[in-house]
Tab-separated table of C-alpha atoms and ligand atoms in Angstrom:
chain	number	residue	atom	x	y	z
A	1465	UNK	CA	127.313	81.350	61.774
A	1466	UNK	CA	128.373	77.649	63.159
A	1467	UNK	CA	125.242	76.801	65.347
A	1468	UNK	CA	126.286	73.227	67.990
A	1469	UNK	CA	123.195	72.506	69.985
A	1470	UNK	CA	123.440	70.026	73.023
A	1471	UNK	CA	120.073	68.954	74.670
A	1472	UNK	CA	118.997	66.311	77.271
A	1473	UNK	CA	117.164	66.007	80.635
A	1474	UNK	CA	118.768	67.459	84.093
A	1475	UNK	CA	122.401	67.300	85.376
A	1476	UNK	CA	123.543	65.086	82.154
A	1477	UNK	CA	126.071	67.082	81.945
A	1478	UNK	CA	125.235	69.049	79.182
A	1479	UNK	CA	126.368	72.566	80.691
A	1480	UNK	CA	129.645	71.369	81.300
A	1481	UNK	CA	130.625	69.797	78.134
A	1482	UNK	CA	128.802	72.524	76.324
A	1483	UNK	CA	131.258	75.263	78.075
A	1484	UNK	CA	134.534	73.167	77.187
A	1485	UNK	CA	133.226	72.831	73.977
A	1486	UNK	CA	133.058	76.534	73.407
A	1487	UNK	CA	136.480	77.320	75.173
A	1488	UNK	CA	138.216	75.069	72.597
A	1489	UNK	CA	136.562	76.287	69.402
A	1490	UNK	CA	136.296	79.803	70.921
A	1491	UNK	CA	131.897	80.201	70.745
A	1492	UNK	CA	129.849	81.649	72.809
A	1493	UNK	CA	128.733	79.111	75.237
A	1494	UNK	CA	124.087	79.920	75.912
A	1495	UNK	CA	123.339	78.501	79.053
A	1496	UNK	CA	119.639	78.665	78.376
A	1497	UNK	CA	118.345	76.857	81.352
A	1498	UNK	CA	119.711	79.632	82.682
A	1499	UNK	CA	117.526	82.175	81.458
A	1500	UNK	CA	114.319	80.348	82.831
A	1501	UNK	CA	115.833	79.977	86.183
A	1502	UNK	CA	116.780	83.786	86.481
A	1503	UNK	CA	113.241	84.613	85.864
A	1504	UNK	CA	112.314	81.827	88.066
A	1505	UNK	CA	114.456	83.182	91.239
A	1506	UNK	CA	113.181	86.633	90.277
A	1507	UNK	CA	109.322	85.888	90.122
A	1508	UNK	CA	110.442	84.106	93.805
A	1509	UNK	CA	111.891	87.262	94.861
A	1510	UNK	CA	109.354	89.864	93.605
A	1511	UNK	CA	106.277	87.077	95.330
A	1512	UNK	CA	104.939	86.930	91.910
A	1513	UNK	CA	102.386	84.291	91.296
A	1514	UNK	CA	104.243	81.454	89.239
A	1515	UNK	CA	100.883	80.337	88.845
A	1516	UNK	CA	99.895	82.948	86.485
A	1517	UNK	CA	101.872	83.421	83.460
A	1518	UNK	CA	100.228	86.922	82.946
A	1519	UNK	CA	102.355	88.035	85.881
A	1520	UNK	CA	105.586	86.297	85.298
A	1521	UNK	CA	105.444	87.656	81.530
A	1522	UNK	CA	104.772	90.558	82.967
A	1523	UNK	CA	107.772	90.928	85.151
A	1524	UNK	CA	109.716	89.607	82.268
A	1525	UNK	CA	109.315	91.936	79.750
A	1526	UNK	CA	110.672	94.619	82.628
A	1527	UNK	CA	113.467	92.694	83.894
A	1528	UNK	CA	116.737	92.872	82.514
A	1529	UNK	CA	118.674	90.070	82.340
A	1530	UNK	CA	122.308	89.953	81.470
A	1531	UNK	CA	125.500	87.724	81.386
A	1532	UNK	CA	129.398	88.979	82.448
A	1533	UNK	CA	133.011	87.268	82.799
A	1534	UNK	CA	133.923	88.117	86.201
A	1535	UNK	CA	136.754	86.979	87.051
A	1536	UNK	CA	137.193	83.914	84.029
A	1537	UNK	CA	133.699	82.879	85.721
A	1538	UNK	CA	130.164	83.205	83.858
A	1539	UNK	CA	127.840	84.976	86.035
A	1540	UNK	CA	124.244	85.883	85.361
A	1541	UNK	CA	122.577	89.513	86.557
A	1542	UNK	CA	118.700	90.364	86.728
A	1543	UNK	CA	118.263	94.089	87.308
A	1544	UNK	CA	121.911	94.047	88.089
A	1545	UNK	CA	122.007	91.898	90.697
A	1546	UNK	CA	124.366	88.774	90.737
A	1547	UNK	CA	122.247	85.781	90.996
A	1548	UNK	CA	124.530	83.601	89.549
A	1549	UNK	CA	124.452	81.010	92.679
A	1550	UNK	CA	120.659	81.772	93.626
A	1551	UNK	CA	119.425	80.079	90.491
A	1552	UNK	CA	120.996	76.714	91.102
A	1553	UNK	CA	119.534	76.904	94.610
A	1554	UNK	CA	116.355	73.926	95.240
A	1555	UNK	CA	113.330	76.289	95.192
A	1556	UNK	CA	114.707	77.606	91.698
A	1557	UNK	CA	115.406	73.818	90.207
A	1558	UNK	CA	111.979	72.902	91.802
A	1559	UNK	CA	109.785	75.997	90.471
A	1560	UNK	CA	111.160	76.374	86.876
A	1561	UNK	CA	109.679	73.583	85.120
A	1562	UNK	CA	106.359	74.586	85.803
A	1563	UNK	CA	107.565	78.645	84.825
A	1564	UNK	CA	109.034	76.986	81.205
A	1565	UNK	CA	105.928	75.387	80.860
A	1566	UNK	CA	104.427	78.824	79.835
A	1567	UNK	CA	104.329	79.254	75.484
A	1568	UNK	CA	104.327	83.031	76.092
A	1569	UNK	CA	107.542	82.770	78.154
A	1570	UNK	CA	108.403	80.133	75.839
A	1571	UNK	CA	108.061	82.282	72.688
A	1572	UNK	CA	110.650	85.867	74.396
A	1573	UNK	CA	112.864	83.402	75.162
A	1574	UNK	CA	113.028	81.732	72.199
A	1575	UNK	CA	113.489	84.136	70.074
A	1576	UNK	CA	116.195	85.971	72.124
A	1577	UNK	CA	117.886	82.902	71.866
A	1578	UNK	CA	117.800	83.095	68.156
A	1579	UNK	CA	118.872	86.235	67.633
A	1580	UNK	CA	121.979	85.772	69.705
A	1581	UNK	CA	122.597	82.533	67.441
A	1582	UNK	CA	122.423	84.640	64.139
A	1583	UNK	CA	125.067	86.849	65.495
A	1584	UNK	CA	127.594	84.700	66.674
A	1585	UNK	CA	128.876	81.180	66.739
A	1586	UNK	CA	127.217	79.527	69.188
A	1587	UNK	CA	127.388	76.015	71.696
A	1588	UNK	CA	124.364	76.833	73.257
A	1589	UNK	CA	122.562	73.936	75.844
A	1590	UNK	CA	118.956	73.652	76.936
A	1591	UNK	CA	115.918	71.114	76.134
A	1592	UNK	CA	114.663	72.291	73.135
A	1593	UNK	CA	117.244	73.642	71.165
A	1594	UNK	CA	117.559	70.848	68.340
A	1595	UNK	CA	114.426	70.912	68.068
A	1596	UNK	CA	112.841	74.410	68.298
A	1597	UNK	CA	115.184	77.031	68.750
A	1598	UNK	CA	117.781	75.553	66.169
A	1599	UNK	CA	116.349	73.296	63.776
A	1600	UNK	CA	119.346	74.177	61.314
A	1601	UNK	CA	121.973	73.770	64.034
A	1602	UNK	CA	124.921	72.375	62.122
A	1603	UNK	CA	125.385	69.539	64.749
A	1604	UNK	CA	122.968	68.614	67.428
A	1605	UNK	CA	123.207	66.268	70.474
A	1606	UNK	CA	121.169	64.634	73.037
A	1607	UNK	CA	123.255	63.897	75.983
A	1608	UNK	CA	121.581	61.200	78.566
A	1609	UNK	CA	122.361	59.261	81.689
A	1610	UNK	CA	120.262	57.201	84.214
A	1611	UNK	CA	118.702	59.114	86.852
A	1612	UNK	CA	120.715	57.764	89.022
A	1613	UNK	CA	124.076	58.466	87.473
A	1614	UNK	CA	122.860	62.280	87.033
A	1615	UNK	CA	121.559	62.402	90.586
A	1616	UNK	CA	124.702	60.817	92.082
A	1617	UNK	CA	127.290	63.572	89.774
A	1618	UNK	CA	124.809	66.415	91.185
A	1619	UNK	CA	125.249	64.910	94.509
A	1620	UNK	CA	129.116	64.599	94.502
A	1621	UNK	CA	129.047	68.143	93.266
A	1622	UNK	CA	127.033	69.010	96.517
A	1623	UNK	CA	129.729	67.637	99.008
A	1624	UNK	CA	132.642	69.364	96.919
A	1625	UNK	CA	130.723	72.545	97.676
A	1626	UNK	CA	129.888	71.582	101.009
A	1627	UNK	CA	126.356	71.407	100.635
A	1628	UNK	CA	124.971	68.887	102.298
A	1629	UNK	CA	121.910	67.176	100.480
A	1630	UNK	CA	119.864	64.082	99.830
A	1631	UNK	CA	120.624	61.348	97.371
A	1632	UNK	CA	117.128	60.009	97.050
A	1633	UNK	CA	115.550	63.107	97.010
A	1634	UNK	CA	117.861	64.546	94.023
A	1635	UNK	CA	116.741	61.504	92.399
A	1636	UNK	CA	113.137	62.357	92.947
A	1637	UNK	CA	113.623	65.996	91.836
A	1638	UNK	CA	115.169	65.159	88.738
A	1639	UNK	CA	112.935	62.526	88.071
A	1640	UNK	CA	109.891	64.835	88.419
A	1641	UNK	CA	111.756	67.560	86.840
A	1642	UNK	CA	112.257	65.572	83.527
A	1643	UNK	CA	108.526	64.408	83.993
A	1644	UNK	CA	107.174	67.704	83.162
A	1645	UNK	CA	109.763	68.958	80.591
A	1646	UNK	CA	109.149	65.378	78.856
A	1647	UNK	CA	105.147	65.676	78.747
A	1648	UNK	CA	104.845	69.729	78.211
A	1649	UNK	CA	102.576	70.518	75.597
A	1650	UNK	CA	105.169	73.109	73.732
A	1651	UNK	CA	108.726	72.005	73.042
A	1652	UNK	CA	108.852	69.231	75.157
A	1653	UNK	CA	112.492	67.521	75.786
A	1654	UNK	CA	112.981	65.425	72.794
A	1655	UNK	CA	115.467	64.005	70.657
A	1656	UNK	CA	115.431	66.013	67.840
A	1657	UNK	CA	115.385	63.407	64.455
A	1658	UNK	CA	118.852	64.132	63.542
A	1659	UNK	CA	120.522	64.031	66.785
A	1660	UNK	CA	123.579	62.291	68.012
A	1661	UNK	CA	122.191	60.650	71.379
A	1662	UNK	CA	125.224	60.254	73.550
A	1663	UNK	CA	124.713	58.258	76.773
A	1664	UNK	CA	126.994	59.387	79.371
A	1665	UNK	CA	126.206	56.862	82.241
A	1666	UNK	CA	129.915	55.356	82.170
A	1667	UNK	CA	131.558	57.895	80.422
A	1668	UNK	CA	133.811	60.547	82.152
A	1669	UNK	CA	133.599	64.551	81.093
A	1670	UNK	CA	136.443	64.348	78.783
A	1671	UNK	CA	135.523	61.391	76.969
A	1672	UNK	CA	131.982	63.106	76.413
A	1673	UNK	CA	133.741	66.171	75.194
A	1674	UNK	CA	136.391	64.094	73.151
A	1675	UNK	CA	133.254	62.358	71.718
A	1676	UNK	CA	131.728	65.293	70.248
A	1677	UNK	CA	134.438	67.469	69.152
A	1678	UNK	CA	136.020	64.451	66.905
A	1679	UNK	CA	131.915	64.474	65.395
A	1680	UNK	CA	132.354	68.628	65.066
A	1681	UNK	CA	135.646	68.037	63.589
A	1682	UNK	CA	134.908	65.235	61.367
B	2900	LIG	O1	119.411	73.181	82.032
B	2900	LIG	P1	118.794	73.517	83.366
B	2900	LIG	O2	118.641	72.322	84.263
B	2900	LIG	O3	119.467	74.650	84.044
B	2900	LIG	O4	117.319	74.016	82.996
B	2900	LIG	C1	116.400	74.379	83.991
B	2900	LIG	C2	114.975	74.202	83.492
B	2900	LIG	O5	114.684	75.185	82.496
B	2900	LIG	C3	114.638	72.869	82.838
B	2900	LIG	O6	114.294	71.865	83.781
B	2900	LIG	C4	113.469	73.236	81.942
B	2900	LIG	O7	112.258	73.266	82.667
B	2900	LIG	C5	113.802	74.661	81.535
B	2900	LIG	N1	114.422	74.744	80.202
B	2900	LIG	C6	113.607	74.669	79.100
B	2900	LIG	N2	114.120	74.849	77.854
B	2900	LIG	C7	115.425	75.056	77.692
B	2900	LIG	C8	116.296	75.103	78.802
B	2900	LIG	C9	115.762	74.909	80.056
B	2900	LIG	O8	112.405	74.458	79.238
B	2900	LIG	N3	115.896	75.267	76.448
């Protein structure tokens, strides 16, 4: 199996390139950032105490948590329930850091990240991936941007939605965001040795993608 990981700190990006990447050389595209924010939205829903990981690994080993096409569109489920636009929400971006801080969590998710990499080919995105979760990953990349180009692409992507927000205090949340993924004790977001660092402050989507698929293609 062809394993392409693509790490870096919030809203560089990552997710989107990632997903083109897989359309054009037909992988599966593994949002996981995704998986810790469904079980962050969940333990948010159920009033579980994201202070104690007990709980939340708790409610994780009963929840089940799947992805679906509908309608050309990724969409994620807990319990079947569509939460595909709850866990972008605020009090999701704002809680999970502290919920991926956990090394039990860490560990289930881990490992069914793994597995799904052993049976298919896989672009898969996150903060750890080069590192921990794929240390054999035929091509790994670390995609970057100021905080301020990152904040001002998430905040753009606000008013095309028609969500009003912020720009200072995205650039606060992201900034305290990459804080604690940075300084976690367990799989903190690093470069792994042998990645390609691409810095995406003045580059557009498709030159990022064009960037890495010439790499993948050699
Ligand atoms: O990529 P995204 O911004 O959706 O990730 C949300 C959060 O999930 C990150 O800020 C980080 O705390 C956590 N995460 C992680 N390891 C990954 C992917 C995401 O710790 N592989």
């Amino acid at each position: 199996m062809i394993q392409i990981a693509i790490d870096g700190p919030a809203s560089s990006g990552k997710s989107t390139v990632a997903k083109i990447i897989a359309e054009k050389l037909n992988f599966l595209y593994v949002d996981t950032g995704a998986m810790y924010r469904a079980l962050t939205y969940y333990c948010l829903e159920k009033k579980i105490n994201l202070n104690d990981e007990e709980s939340v690994m708790k409610l994780l080993n009963q929840m089940n948590y799947e992805v679906k096409v509908v309608e050309e569109k990724l969409h994620y489920f807990v319990d079947q329930q569509d939460v595909s636009e709850q866990i972008r929400k605020p009090d999701v971006a704002k809680n999970v850091s502290k919920v991926a801080s956990y090394p039990k969590i860490r560990k289930y998710l881990t490992e069914l990240q793994q597995e799904i990499a052993r049976k298919n080919n896989v672009v898969m995105d996150g903060r750890d991936i080069g590192t921990v979760v794929l240390p054999q990953a035929n091509f790994k990349f670390f995609l970057t941007a100021t905080p301020e180009v990152r904040a001002n692409r998430r905040f753009k992507e606000n008013q095309n939605k028609g969500i009003s927000s912020d720009l200072s205090e995205i650039i606060q949340a992201i900034k305290k965001r990459d804080e604690i993924d940075s300084h976690r004790k367990i799989a903190p977001l690093i470069p792994a040795n042998d990645a390609i660092l691409v810095d995406s402050s003045n580059m557009t989507i498709e030159q990022v993608v064009t960037n890495l698929i010439n790499r993948i293609q050699g």
